[in-house]
Short mmCIF file of C-alpha atoms and ligand atoms in Angstrom, two decimals:
data_model
loop_
_atom_site.label_atom_id
_atom_site.label_comp_id
_atom_site.label_asym_id
_atom_site.label_seq_id
_atom_site.Cartn_x
_atom_site.Cartn_y
_atom_site.Cartn_z
CA UNK A 195 0.00 0.00 0.00
CA UNK A 196 1.32 3.46 -0.82
CA UNK A 197 1.75 5.84 2.08
CA UNK A 198 -0.73 8.70 2.42
CA UNK A 199 0.45 12.05 1.13
CA UNK A 200 0.71 15.02 3.51
CA UNK A 201 1.39 18.55 2.36
CA UNK A 202 2.80 21.17 4.79
CA UNK A 203 2.36 24.77 3.71
CA UNK A 204 5.59 26.06 5.26
CA UNK A 205 9.08 24.75 5.87
CA UNK A 206 9.01 23.28 9.38
CA UNK A 207 11.57 21.72 11.71
CA UNK A 208 12.21 18.22 10.34
CA UNK A 209 12.75 16.57 13.73
CA UNK A 210 9.32 17.71 14.94
CA UNK A 211 7.72 15.84 12.05
CA UNK A 212 9.15 12.41 12.91
CA UNK A 213 5.83 10.95 14.13
CA UNK A 214 4.29 11.82 10.77
CA UNK A 215 7.13 10.69 8.54
CA UNK A 216 6.80 7.16 9.87
CA UNK A 217 3.32 6.82 8.44
CA UNK A 218 3.15 9.24 5.51
CA UNK A 219 4.96 10.71 2.57
CA UNK A 220 5.52 14.34 3.55
CA UNK A 221 6.24 17.32 1.32
CA UNK A 222 6.68 20.94 2.41
CA UNK A 223 6.51 24.35 0.80
CA UNK A 224 10.24 25.23 0.79
CA UNK A 225 10.11 28.68 2.46
CA UNK A 226 9.94 29.51 6.16
CA UNK A 227 8.63 33.04 5.72
CA UNK A 228 6.93 33.21 2.32
CA UNK A 229 3.48 31.67 2.29
CA UNK A 230 2.61 28.91 -0.13
CA UNK A 231 0.79 30.62 -3.04
CA UNK A 232 -2.89 29.83 -3.39
CA UNK A 233 -2.43 28.10 -6.73
CA UNK A 234 0.18 25.74 -5.29
CA UNK A 235 -1.99 25.09 -2.25
CA UNK A 236 -4.88 24.13 -4.54
CA UNK A 237 -2.66 21.82 -6.60
CA UNK A 238 -1.32 20.14 -3.47
CA UNK A 239 -4.71 19.91 -1.75
CA UNK A 240 -6.16 18.16 -4.80
CA UNK A 241 -3.79 15.21 -4.27
CA UNK A 242 -3.21 15.31 -0.50
CA UNK A 243 -4.65 13.06 2.21
CA UNK A 244 -3.86 15.68 4.85
CA UNK A 245 -2.72 19.29 5.12
CA UNK A 246 -0.64 20.93 7.83
CA UNK A 247 -1.56 24.60 7.50
CA UNK A 248 -0.58 28.03 8.83
CA UNK A 249 -3.00 30.70 10.08
CA UNK A 250 -2.21 32.65 6.90
CA UNK A 251 -3.71 29.93 4.65
CA UNK A 252 -7.38 30.25 3.75
CA UNK A 253 -8.91 26.78 3.94
CA UNK A 254 -12.33 27.28 2.37
CA UNK A 255 -15.04 25.53 0.39
CA UNK A 256 -13.50 26.24 -3.05
CA UNK A 257 -10.28 24.56 -1.86
CA UNK A 258 -11.86 21.63 -0.04
CA UNK A 259 -14.42 20.87 -2.74
CA UNK A 260 -11.51 20.06 -5.08
CA UNK A 261 -9.62 18.00 -2.49
CA UNK A 262 -11.42 14.64 -2.48
CA UNK A 263 -8.88 12.71 -0.38
CA UNK A 264 -8.28 15.06 2.52
CA UNK A 265 -9.15 13.50 5.89
CA UNK A 266 -7.53 16.01 8.22
CA UNK A 267 -6.34 19.61 8.29
CA UNK A 268 -4.05 20.48 11.21
CA UNK A 269 -3.57 24.21 11.78
CA UNK A 270 -0.36 25.39 13.46
CA UNK A 271 -2.25 27.76 15.77
CA UNK A 272 -4.84 27.73 18.52
CA UNK A 273 -7.06 30.02 16.42
CA UNK A 274 -8.77 28.52 13.37
CA UNK A 275 -10.70 31.45 11.90
CA UNK A 276 -8.79 30.83 8.63
CA UNK A 277 -10.61 27.51 8.24
CA UNK A 278 -14.22 27.22 7.08
CA UNK A 279 -15.51 24.69 9.62
CA UNK A 280 -18.85 24.25 7.85
CA UNK A 281 -17.03 23.27 4.67
CA UNK A 282 -14.74 20.90 6.57
CA UNK A 283 -17.73 19.26 8.24
CA UNK A 284 -19.55 18.91 4.94
CA UNK A 285 -16.54 17.10 3.44
CA UNK A 286 -16.03 14.90 6.52
CA UNK A 287 -12.67 16.48 7.31
CA UNK A 288 -11.24 16.55 10.83
CA UNK A 289 -9.81 19.95 11.79
CA UNK A 290 -7.10 20.11 14.46
CA UNK A 291 -5.46 23.03 16.23
CA UNK A 292 -2.83 23.52 18.95
CA UNK A 293 -4.51 24.59 22.21
CA UNK A 294 -2.83 24.37 25.63
CA UNK A 295 0.75 23.88 24.40
CA UNK A 296 1.04 27.59 23.54
CA UNK A 297 -0.88 29.01 26.50
CA UNK A 298 2.03 30.01 28.72
CA UNK A 299 4.22 31.34 25.88
CA UNK A 300 1.39 33.47 24.53
CA UNK A 301 0.57 34.82 27.99
CA UNK A 302 4.28 35.70 28.39
CA UNK A 303 4.18 37.66 25.13
CA UNK A 304 0.92 39.38 26.02
CA UNK A 305 2.37 40.53 29.33
CA UNK A 306 5.65 41.54 27.67
CA UNK A 307 3.74 43.66 25.15
CA UNK A 308 1.74 45.25 27.96
CA UNK A 309 4.96 46.07 29.84
CA UNK A 310 6.68 47.30 26.67
CA UNK A 311 3.76 49.59 25.87
CA UNK A 312 3.48 50.99 29.40
CA UNK A 313 7.21 51.57 29.91
CA UNK A 314 7.96 52.56 26.28
CA UNK A 315 10.62 49.85 25.98
CA UNK A 316 10.78 49.60 22.18
CA UNK A 317 10.50 53.35 21.72
CA UNK A 318 13.37 53.87 24.20
CA UNK A 319 15.56 51.26 22.52
CA UNK A 320 14.95 52.80 19.08
CA UNK A 321 15.63 56.23 20.56
CA UNK A 322 19.15 55.25 21.65
CA UNK A 323 19.89 53.44 18.41
CA UNK A 324 18.80 56.54 16.48
CA UNK A 325 21.51 58.49 18.33
CA UNK A 326 19.23 60.63 20.50
CA UNK A 327 20.68 60.03 23.97
CA UNK A 328 22.57 63.15 24.97
CA UNK A 329 21.82 63.19 28.68
CA UNK A 330 19.74 61.67 31.48
CA UNK A 331 16.44 63.46 32.15
CA UNK A 332 14.03 63.22 35.10
CA UNK A 333 11.05 62.50 32.89
CA UNK A 334 12.98 61.16 29.92
CA UNK A 335 10.86 58.44 28.27
CA UNK A 336 8.77 58.16 31.41
CA UNK A 337 5.84 55.80 30.95
CA UNK A 338 2.99 54.42 33.02
CA UNK A 339 3.14 52.08 36.01
CA UNK A 340 1.84 48.56 35.59
CA UNK A 341 1.79 47.36 39.21
CA UNK A 342 -1.40 48.02 41.18
CA UNK A 343 -3.25 49.09 38.02
CA UNK A 344 -6.43 47.52 36.64
CA UNK A 345 -6.10 44.97 33.86
CA UNK A 346 -9.17 44.14 31.76
CA UNK A 347 -8.94 40.81 29.94
CA UNK A 348 -11.38 40.32 27.07
CA UNK A 349 -11.52 36.59 26.30
CA UNK A 350 -10.91 34.57 29.47
CA UNK A 351 -9.83 31.27 27.93
CA UNK A 352 -6.70 29.48 29.03
CA UNK A 353 -4.44 32.28 27.75
CA UNK A 354 -6.50 34.92 29.54
CA UNK A 355 -6.30 32.89 32.74
CA UNK A 356 -2.51 32.51 32.38
CA UNK A 357 -2.25 36.27 31.81
CA UNK A 358 -4.28 36.92 34.96
CA UNK A 359 -1.78 34.85 36.97
CA UNK A 360 1.06 37.02 35.72
CA UNK A 361 -0.89 40.19 36.50
CA UNK A 362 -1.57 39.01 40.05
CA UNK A 363 2.21 38.75 40.56
CA UNK A 364 2.33 42.47 39.74
CA UNK A 365 -0.42 43.23 42.26
CA UNK A 366 -2.82 44.19 39.51
CA UNK A 367 -6.58 44.30 39.95
CA UNK A 368 -7.93 41.99 37.24
CA UNK A 369 -11.29 42.29 35.49
CA UNK A 370 -12.38 39.94 32.74
CA UNK A 371 -15.09 39.74 30.17
CA UNK A 372 -16.07 36.45 28.57
CA UNK A 373 -19.15 34.83 27.05
CA UNK A 374 -19.41 32.59 30.10
CA UNK A 375 -18.47 33.36 33.68
CA UNK A 376 -15.36 31.61 35.06
CA UNK A 377 -16.17 30.81 38.69
CA UNK A 378 -12.94 28.84 39.11
CA UNK A 379 -10.75 31.73 37.99
CA UNK A 380 -12.78 34.08 40.17
CA UNK A 381 -12.26 31.88 43.23
CA UNK A 382 -8.63 30.90 42.61
CA UNK A 383 -7.21 34.11 41.14
CA UNK A 384 -9.46 36.75 42.59
CA UNK A 385 -10.44 38.08 39.16
CA UNK A 386 -13.76 39.88 38.72
CA UNK A 387 -16.26 39.51 35.90
CA UNK A 388 -17.31 42.76 34.22
CA UNK A 389 -19.69 43.63 31.41
CA UNK A 390 -17.74 44.71 28.32
CA UNK A 391 -18.52 48.43 28.67
CA UNK A 392 -17.76 48.40 32.38
CA UNK A 393 -14.42 46.71 31.75
CA UNK A 394 -13.53 49.32 29.11
CA UNK A 395 -14.37 52.17 31.48
CA UNK A 396 -12.45 50.82 34.48
CA UNK A 397 -9.31 49.27 33.01
CA UNK A 398 -5.87 50.84 32.68
CA UNK A 399 -4.82 48.05 30.32
CA UNK A 400 -7.26 46.25 28.06
CA UNK A 401 -5.93 43.02 26.59
CA UNK A 402 -7.83 41.33 23.77
CA UNK A 403 -7.44 37.53 23.74
CA UNK A 404 -10.79 36.50 22.35
CA UNK A 405 -11.03 34.15 19.35
CA UNK A 406 -12.23 35.83 16.15
CA UNK A 407 -15.91 34.99 15.60
CA UNK A 408 -18.81 36.86 13.99
CA UNK A 409 -19.61 38.19 17.50
CA UNK A 410 -16.09 39.47 18.26
CA UNK A 411 -15.35 40.92 14.81
CA UNK A 412 -14.91 44.73 15.09
CA UNK A 413 -15.76 44.71 18.82
CA UNK A 414 -13.05 47.31 19.46
CA UNK A 415 -14.65 50.13 17.51
CA UNK A 416 -14.98 53.89 17.98
CA UNK A 417 -17.54 53.44 20.73
CA UNK A 418 -15.24 51.05 22.62
CA UNK A 419 -12.25 53.41 22.44
CA UNK A 420 -14.47 56.32 23.51
CA UNK A 421 -15.32 54.43 26.70
CA UNK A 422 -11.69 53.77 27.64
CA UNK A 423 -9.73 56.06 29.98
CA UNK A 424 -7.48 58.63 28.31
CA UNK A 425 -4.62 56.95 30.18
CA UNK A 426 -5.54 53.42 28.99
CA UNK A 427 -3.45 51.12 26.79
CA UNK A 428 -5.04 48.69 24.36
CA UNK A 429 -3.16 45.43 23.75
CA UNK A 430 -4.18 42.95 21.04
CA UNK A 431 -2.78 39.41 20.92
CA UNK A 432 -5.83 37.80 19.31
CA UNK A 433 -6.76 38.68 15.71
CA UNK A 434 -6.64 42.01 13.90
CA UNK A 435 -10.24 41.73 12.76
CA UNK A 436 -11.47 42.28 16.32
CA UNK A 437 -10.36 45.92 15.91
CA UNK A 438 -11.49 48.79 13.74
CA UNK A 439 -7.98 50.07 12.95
CA UNK A 440 -9.16 53.50 11.78
CA UNK A 441 -10.92 54.00 15.10
CA UNK A 442 -7.81 52.84 16.98
CA UNK A 443 -5.60 55.21 14.99
CA UNK A 444 -7.95 58.04 15.79
CA UNK A 445 -7.97 57.08 19.49
CA UNK A 446 -4.17 56.96 19.86
CA UNK A 447 -3.51 60.14 17.84
CA UNK A 448 -6.15 62.29 19.55
CA UNK A 449 -5.34 61.22 23.10
CA UNK A 450 -8.55 59.26 23.66
CA UNK A 451 -6.21 56.51 24.89
CA UNK A 452 -2.51 56.58 25.80
CA UNK A 453 -1.21 53.93 23.45
CA UNK A 454 -1.47 50.46 22.03
CA UNK A 455 0.50 47.24 21.70
CA UNK A 456 -0.39 45.16 18.67
CA UNK A 457 0.79 41.66 17.82
CA UNK A 458 -1.88 41.24 15.13
CA UNK A 459 -3.35 43.27 12.27
CA UNK A 460 -6.31 43.05 9.93
CA UNK A 461 -3.94 42.56 7.01
CA UNK A 462 -0.79 40.56 7.73
CA UNK A 463 2.01 41.19 7.04
CA UNK A 464 1.21 44.79 7.94
CA UNK A 465 2.81 47.39 5.69
CA UNK A 466 5.48 49.66 7.26
CA UNK A 467 3.46 52.55 5.85
CA UNK A 468 0.29 51.45 7.69
CA UNK A 469 -0.63 54.49 9.86
CA UNK A 470 -0.57 52.41 13.09
CA UNK A 471 3.05 51.35 12.55
CA UNK A 472 4.24 54.97 12.30
CA UNK A 473 3.32 56.07 15.84
CA UNK A 474 5.74 56.18 18.79
CA UNK A 475 2.99 55.20 21.24
CA UNK A 476 2.02 52.07 19.31
CA UNK A 477 4.29 49.05 19.78
CA UNK A 478 3.97 46.62 16.89
CA UNK A 479 4.95 42.97 16.61
CA UNK A 480 4.69 40.51 13.68
CA UNK A 481 2.18 38.02 15.19
CA UNK A 482 4.69 36.28 17.47
CA UNK A 483 2.38 35.44 20.39
CA UNK A 484 3.42 31.80 20.68
CA UNK A 485 6.82 32.23 19.04
CA UNK A 486 9.31 30.68 21.42
CA UNK A 487 11.44 28.03 19.75
CA UNK A 488 10.31 25.43 22.28
CA UNK A 489 6.62 26.15 21.89
CA UNK A 490 6.65 26.40 18.11
CA UNK A 491 8.41 23.02 17.89
CA UNK A 492 5.88 21.54 20.30
CA UNK A 493 3.07 22.92 18.12
CA UNK A 494 4.64 21.38 15.00
CA UNK A 495 4.90 18.01 16.72
CA UNK A 496 1.30 18.18 17.91
CA UNK A 497 0.12 18.90 14.36
CA UNK A 498 2.21 16.00 13.07
CA UNK A 499 0.79 13.65 15.73
CA UNK A 500 -2.77 14.72 15.01
CA UNK A 501 -2.38 14.02 11.30
CA UNK A 502 -0.68 10.67 11.91
CA UNK A 503 -3.51 9.60 14.23
CA UNK A 504 -6.32 10.55 11.86
CA UNK A 505 -4.58 8.91 8.90
CA UNK A 506 -4.48 5.71 10.98
CA UNK A 507 -8.19 6.03 11.81
CA UNK A 508 -7.49 6.98 15.41
CA UNK A 509 -9.08 9.94 17.18
CA UNK A 510 -7.06 13.16 16.98
CA UNK A 511 -5.49 14.54 20.17
CA UNK A 512 -6.72 18.11 19.78
CA UNK A 513 -9.56 18.29 17.25
CA UNK A 514 -11.72 21.36 16.83
CA UNK A 515 -15.31 20.41 17.72
CA UNK A 516 -17.22 20.81 14.47
C1 GLV B 220 -1.90 32.43 16.89
O1 GLV B 220 -2.38 33.50 16.65
C2 GLV B 220 -2.66 31.26 17.19
O2 GLV B 220 -3.89 31.28 17.01
O3 GLV B 220 -2.06 30.27 17.62
C1 GLV B 221 -8.01 32.41 24.86
O1 GLV B 221 -8.61 33.19 24.16
C2 GLV B 221 -7.71 31.02 24.51
O2 GLV B 221 -7.92 30.63 23.35
O3 GLV B 221 -7.24 30.31 25.39
#
């Protein structure tokens, strides 16, 4: 019997793919940074038994309807808004993602971006490198305190909970907003549930960690920024589509809020001429929430294991519930 064929849409660490290579013939798009073009993805999908995809690949009905053999799509991300779940279900395809293994790394990055925004870390580093440091000044690059402030977490999943733990170590008061209440987090971490508008009004730092869904799309709009304190910072480590970027630009340039830290954008890669990337009080990162070497390799291995299991008619470890 010939081995099933698996296509991976980016060049990944070979050693992390060992569990898959034992049971399948594996090919990869040869670049680490350049996405596999749509045409190539369609050609590969048409003959593949499984795909290992990136969050930048659109896995939709037009693609899946011409991919008769695909049994499983494993996405190298916890989020799966790039995959049409209805279409996958219709074609009997298992969709897998990488929850849990990236929780702590992503919470680290979210807290780092919060700290960087408050204390102007990137701005200060750039300032020295641009040759501006001529003398020490009492209020030189002075930012905002983080400790003892109020953090508002929007999207209290496992990453939100891990972020709350970090915030508690900084003596922060933590509010959260989520579709469902989290009594365990409330009891164990001392976090407080707040309605969305209340959270926006009371928080000094608002961190968006919610998955992108029709309900969360554009939830950070002009009205939301209007409700925030003038001293507030908005941090996004979820998906760019949760934010109206024009409204955010207006908020950070007119002093409605103090600044922003963005790991994600509506259009990625974001252009260096995008208005939000030109502002000193907006810290920008290229979607690196889970990007520690250890965690990314663990995510690759989990995707490989999921595909190997499904190809052998075993239940996947971390399927998305369709
Ligand atoms: C990254 O954004 C992920 O969803 O894992
Ligand atoms: C948080 O949004 C999570 O996916 O854990």
